[in-house]
Backbone as JSON Lines, residues from 0, in Angstrom:
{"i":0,"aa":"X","n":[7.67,-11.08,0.86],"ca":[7.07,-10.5,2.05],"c":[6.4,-11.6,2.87]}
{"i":1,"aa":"X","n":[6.3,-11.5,4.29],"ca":[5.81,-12.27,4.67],"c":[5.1,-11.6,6.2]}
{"i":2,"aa":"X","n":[3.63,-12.26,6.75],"ca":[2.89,-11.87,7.99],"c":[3.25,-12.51,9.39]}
{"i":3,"aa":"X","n":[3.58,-11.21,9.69],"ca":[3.88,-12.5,11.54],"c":[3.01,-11.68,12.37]}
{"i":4,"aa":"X","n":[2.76,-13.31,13.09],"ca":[1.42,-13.01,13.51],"c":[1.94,-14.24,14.98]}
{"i":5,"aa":"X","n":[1.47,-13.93,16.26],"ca":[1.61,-14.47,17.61],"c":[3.25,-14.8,17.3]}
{"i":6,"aa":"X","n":[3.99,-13.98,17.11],"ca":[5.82,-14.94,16.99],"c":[5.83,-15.64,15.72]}
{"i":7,"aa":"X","n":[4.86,-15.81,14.78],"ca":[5.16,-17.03,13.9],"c":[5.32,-16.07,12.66]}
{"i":8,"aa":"X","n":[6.37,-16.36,11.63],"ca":[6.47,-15.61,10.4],"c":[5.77,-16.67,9.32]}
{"i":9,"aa":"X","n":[5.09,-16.25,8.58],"ca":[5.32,-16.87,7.12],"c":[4.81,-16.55,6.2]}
{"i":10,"aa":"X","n":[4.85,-16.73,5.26],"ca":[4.53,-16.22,3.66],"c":[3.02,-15.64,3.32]}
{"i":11,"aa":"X","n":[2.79,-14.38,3.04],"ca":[2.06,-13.93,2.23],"c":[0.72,-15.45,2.16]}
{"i":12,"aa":"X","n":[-0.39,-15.68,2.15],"ca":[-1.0,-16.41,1.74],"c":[-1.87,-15.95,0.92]}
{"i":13,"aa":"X","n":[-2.56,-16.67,-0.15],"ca":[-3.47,-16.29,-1.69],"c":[-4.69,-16.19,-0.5]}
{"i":14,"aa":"X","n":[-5.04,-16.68,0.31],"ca":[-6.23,-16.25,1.3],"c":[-6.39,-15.14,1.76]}
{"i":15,"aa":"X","n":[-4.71,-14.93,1.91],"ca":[-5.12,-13.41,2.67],"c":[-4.76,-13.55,4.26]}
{"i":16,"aa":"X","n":[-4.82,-12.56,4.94],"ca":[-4.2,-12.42,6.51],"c":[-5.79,-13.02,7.17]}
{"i":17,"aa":"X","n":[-5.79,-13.68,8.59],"ca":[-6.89,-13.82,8.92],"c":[-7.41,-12.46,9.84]}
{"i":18,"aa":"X","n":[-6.57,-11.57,9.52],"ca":[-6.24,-10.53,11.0],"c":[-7.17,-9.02,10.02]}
{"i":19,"aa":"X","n":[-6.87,-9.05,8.33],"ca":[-7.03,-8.05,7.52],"c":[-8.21,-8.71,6.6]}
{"i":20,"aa":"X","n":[-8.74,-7.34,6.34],"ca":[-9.8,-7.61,5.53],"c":[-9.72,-8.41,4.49]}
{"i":21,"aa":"X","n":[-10.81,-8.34,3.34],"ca":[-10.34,-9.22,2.2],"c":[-9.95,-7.92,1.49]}
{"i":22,"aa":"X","n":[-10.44,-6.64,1.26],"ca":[-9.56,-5.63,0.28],"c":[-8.29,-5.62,0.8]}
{"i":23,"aa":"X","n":[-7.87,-5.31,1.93],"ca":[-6.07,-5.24,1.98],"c":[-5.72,-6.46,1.62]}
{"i":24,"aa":"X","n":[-6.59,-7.92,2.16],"ca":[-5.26,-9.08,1.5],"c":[-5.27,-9.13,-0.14]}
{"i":25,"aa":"X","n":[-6.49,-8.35,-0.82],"ca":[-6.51,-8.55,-1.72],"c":[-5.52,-7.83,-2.67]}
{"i":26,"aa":"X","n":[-5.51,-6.57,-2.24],"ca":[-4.53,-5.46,-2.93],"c":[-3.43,-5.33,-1.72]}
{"i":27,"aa":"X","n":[-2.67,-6.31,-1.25],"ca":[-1.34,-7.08,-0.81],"c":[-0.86,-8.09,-1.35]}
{"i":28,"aa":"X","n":[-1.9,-9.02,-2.07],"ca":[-1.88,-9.92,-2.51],"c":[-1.17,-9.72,-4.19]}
{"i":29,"aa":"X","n":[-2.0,-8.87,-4.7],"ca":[-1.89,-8.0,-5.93],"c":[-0.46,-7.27,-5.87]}
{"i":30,"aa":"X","n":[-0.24,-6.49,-5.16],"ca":[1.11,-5.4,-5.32],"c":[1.94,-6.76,-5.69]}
{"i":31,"aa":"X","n":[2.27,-8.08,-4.32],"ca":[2.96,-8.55,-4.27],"c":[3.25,-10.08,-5.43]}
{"i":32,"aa":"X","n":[2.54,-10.01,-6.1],"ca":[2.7,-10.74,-7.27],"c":[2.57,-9.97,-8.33]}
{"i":33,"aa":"X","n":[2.86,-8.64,-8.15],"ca":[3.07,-7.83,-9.65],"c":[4.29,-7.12,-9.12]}
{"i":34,"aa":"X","n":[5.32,-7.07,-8.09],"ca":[6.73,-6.55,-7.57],"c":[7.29,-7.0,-8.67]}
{"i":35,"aa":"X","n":[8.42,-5.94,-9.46],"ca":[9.78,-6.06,-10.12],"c":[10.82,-6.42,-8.86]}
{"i":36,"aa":"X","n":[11.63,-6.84,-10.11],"ca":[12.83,-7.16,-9.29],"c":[13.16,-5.5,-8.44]}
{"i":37,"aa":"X","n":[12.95,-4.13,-9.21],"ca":[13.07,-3.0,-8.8],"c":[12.74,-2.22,-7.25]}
{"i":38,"aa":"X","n":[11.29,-2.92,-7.48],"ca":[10.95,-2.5,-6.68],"c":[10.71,-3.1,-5.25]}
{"i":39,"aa":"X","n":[11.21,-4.84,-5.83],"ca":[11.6,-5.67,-4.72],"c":[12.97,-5.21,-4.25]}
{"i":40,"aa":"X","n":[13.83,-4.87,-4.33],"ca":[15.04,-4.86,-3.97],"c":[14.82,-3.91,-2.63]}
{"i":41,"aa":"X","n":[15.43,-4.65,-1.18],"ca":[15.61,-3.77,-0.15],"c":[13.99,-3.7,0.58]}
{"i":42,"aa":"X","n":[13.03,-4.46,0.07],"ca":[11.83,-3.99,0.72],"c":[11.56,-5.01,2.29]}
{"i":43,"aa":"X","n":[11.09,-4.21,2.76],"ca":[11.13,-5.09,4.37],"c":[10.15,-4.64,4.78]}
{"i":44,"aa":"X","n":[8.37,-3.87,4.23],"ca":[7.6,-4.54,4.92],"c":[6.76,-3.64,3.6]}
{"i":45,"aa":"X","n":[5.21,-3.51,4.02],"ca":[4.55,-2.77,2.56],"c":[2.82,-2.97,4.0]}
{"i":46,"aa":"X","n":[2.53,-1.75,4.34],"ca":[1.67,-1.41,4.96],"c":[0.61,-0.62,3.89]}
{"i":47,"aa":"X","n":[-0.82,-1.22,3.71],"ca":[-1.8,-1.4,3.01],"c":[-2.75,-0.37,3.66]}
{"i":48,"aa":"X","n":[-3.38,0.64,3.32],"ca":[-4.59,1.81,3.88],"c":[-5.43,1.28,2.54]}
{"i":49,"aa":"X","n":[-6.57,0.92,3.25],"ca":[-7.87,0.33,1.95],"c":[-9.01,1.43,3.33]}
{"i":50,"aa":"X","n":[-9.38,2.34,2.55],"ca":[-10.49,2.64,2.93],"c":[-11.8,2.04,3.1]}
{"i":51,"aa":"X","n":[-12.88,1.98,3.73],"ca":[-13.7,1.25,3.56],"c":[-14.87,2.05,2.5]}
{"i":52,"aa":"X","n":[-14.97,3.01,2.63],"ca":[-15.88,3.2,1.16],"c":[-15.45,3.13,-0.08]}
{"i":53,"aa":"X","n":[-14.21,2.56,-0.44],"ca":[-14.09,2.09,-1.56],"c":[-13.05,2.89,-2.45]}
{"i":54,"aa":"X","n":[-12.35,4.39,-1.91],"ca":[-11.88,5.18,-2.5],"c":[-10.53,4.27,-2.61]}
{"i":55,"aa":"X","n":[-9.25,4.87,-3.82],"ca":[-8.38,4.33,-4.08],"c":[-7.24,4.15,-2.2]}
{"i":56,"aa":"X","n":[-6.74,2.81,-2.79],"ca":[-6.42,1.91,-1.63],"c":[-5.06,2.86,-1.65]}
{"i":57,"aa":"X","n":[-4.15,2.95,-0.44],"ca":[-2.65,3.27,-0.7],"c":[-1.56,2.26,0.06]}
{"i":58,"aa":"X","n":[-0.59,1.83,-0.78],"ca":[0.47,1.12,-0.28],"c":[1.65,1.78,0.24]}
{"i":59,"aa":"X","n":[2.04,1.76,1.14],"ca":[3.6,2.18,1.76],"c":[4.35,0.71,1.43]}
{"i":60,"aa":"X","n":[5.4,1.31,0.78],"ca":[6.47,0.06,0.46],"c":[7.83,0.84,1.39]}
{"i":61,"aa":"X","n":[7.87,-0.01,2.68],"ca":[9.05,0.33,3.47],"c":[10.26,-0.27,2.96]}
{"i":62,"aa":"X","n":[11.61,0.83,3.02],"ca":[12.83,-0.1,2.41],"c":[14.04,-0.03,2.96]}
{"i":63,"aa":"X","n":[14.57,-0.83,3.4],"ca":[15.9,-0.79,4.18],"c":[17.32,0.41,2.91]}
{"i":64,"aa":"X","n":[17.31,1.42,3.81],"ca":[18.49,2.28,2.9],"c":[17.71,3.0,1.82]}
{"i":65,"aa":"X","n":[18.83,3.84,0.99],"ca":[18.44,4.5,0.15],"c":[18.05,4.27,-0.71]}
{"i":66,"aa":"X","n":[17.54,4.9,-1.91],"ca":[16.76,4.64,-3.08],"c":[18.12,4.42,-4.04]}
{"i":67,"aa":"X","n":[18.2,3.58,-4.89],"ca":[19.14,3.07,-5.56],"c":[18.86,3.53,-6.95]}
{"i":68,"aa":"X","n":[18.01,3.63,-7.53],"ca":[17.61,3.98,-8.92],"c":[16.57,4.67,-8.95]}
{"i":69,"aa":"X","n":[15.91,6.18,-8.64],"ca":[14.5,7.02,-8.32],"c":[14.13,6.7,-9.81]}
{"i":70,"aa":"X","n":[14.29,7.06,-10.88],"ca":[13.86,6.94,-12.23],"c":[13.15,5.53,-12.29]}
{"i":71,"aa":"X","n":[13.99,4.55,-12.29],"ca":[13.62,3.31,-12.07],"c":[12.33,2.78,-11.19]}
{"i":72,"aa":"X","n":[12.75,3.04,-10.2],"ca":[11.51,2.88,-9.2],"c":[10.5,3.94,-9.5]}
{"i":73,"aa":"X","n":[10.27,4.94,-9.98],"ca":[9.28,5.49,-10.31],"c":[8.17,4.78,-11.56]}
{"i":74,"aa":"X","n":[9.44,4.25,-12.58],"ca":[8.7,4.17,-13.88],"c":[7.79,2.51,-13.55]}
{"i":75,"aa":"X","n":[8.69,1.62,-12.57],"ca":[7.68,0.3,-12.19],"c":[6.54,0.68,-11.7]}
{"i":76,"aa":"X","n":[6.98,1.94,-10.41],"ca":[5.32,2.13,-9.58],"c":[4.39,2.3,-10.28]}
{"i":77,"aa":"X","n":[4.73,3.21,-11.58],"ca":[3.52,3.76,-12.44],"c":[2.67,2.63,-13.05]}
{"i":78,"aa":"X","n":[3.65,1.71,-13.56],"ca":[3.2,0.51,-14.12],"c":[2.65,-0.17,-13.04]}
{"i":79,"aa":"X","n":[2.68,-0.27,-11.46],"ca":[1.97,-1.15,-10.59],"c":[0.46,-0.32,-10.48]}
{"i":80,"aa":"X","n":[1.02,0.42,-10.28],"ca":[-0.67,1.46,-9.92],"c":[-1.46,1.5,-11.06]}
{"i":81,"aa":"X","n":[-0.96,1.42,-11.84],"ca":[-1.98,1.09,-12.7],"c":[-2.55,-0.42,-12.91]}
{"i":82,"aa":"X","n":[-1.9,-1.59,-12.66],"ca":[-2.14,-2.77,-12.89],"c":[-3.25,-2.84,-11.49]}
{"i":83,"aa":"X","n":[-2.49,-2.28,-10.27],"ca":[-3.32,-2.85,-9.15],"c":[-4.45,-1.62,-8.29]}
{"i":84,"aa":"X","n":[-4.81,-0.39,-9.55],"ca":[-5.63,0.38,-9.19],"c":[-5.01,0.54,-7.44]}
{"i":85,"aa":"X","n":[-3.99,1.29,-7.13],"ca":[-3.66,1.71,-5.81],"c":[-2.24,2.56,-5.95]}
{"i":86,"aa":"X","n":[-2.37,3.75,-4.87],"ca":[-1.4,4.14,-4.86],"c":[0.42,4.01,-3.99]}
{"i":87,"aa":"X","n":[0.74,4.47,-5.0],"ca":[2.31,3.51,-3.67],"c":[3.14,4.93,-3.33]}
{"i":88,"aa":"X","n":[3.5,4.54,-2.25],"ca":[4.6,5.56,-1.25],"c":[5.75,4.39,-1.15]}
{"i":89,"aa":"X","n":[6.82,5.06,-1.73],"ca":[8.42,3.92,-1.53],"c":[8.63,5.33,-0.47]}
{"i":90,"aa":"X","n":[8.95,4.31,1.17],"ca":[9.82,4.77,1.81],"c":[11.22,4.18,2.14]}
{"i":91,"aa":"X","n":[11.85,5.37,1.45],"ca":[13.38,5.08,1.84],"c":[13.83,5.86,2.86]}
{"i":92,"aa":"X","n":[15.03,5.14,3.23],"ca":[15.52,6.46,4.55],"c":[15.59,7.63,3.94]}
{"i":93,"aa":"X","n":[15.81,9.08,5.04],"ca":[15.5,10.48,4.45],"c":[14.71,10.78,3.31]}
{"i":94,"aa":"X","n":[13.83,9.79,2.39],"ca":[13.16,10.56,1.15],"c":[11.81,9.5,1.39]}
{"i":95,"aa":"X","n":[10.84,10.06,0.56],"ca":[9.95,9.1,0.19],"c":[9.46,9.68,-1.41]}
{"i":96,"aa":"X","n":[9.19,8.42,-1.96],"ca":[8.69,8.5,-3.45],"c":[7.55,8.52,-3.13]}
{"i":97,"aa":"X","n":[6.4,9.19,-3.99],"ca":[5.18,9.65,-4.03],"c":[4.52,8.75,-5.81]}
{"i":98,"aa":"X","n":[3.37,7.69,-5.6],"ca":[3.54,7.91,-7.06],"c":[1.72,7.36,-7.03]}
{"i":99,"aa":"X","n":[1.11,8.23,-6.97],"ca":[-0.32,8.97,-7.12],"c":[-0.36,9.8,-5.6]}
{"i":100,"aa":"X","n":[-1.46,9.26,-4.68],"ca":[-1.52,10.29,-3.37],"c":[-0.45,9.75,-2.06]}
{"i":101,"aa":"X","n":[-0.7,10.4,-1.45],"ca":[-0.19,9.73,0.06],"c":[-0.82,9.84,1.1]}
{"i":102,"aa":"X","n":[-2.25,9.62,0.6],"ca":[-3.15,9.38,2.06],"c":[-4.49,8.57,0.9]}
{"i":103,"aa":"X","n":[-4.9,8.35,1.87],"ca":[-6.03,8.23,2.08],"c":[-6.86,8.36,2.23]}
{"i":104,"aa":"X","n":[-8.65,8.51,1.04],"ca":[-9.71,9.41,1.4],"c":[-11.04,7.83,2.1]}
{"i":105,"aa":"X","n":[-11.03,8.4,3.01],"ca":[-12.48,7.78,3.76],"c":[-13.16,9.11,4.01]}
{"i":106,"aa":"X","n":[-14.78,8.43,3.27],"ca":[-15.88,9.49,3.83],"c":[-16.89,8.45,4.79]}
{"i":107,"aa":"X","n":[-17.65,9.29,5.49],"ca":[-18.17,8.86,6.29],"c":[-19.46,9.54,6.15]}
{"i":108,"aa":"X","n":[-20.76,8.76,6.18],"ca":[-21.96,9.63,6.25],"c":[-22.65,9.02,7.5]}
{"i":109,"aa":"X","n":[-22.94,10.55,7.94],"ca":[-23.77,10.64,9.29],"c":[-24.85,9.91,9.12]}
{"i":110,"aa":"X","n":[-25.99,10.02,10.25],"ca":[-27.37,9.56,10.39],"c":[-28.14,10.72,9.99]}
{"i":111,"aa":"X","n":[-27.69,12.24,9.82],"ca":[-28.39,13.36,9.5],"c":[-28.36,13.77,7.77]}
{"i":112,"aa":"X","n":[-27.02,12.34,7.93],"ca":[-27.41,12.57,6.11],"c":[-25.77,13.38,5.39]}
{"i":113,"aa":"X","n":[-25.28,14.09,6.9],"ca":[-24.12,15.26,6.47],"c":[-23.19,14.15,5.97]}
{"i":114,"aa":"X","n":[-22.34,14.28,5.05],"ca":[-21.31,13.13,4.53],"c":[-19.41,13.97,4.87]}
{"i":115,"aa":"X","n":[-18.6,12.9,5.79],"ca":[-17.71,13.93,6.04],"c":[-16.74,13.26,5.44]}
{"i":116,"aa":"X","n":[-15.76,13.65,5.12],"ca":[-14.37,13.13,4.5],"c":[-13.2,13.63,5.0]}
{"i":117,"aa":"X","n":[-12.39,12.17,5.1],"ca":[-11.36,12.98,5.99],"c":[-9.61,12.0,4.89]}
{"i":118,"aa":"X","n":[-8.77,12.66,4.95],"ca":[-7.66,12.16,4.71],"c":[-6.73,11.89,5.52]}
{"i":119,"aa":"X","n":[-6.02,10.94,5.77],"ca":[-5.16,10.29,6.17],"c":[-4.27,9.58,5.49]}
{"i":120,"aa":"X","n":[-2.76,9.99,6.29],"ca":[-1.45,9.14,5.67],"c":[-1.13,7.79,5.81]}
């Protein structure tokens, strides 16, 4: 995988994006040095939702074409989400794999104290 940024492409850096926080480069950083060959195959981009209060992070792993092995790619995700505490969405054309949530919980607490929570994909 790699960040382009003003026209310029290049590699993933152990620093991190200067553009993204340190939790997304961190758990981008993470997915992408714990990828199988499985779940590398066909991937062309992997969009990171890190909430900021801290709730579990979610990865979209975008993939050129169909899912080639669902069993397969299920049984790595399980093994990533667990290594990198986050959940992953494999989107393939027409389907998507689900393997914990597919959103995202941010709460938010008011100045009155009320605490709101909202989910997002």
């Amino acid at each position: 995988l790699e960040f382009a940024e003003d026209g310029i492409v290049g590699p993933v850096s152990e620093n991190g994006h200067r553009l993204a926080s340190e939790r997304v480069s961190s758990v981008l950083n993470a997915v992408v040095r714990e990828l199988t060959p499985t779940l590398s195959t066909n991937l062309r981009a992997a969009h990171v939702h890190a909430p900021r209060c801290g709730s579990e992070p979610v990865v979209a792993l975008v993939y050129e074409g169909a899912s080639n092995d669902e069993a397969a790619w299920r049984v790595d995700a399980e093994e990533l989400r667990s290594t990198v505490q986050c959940s992953l969405v494999g989107r393939f054309k027409g389907q998507a794999l689900i393997c914990g949530n597919d959103f995202a919980r941010e709460l938010l607490t008011l100045d009155d104290g009320r605490a709101l929570e909202y989910e997002f994909p």
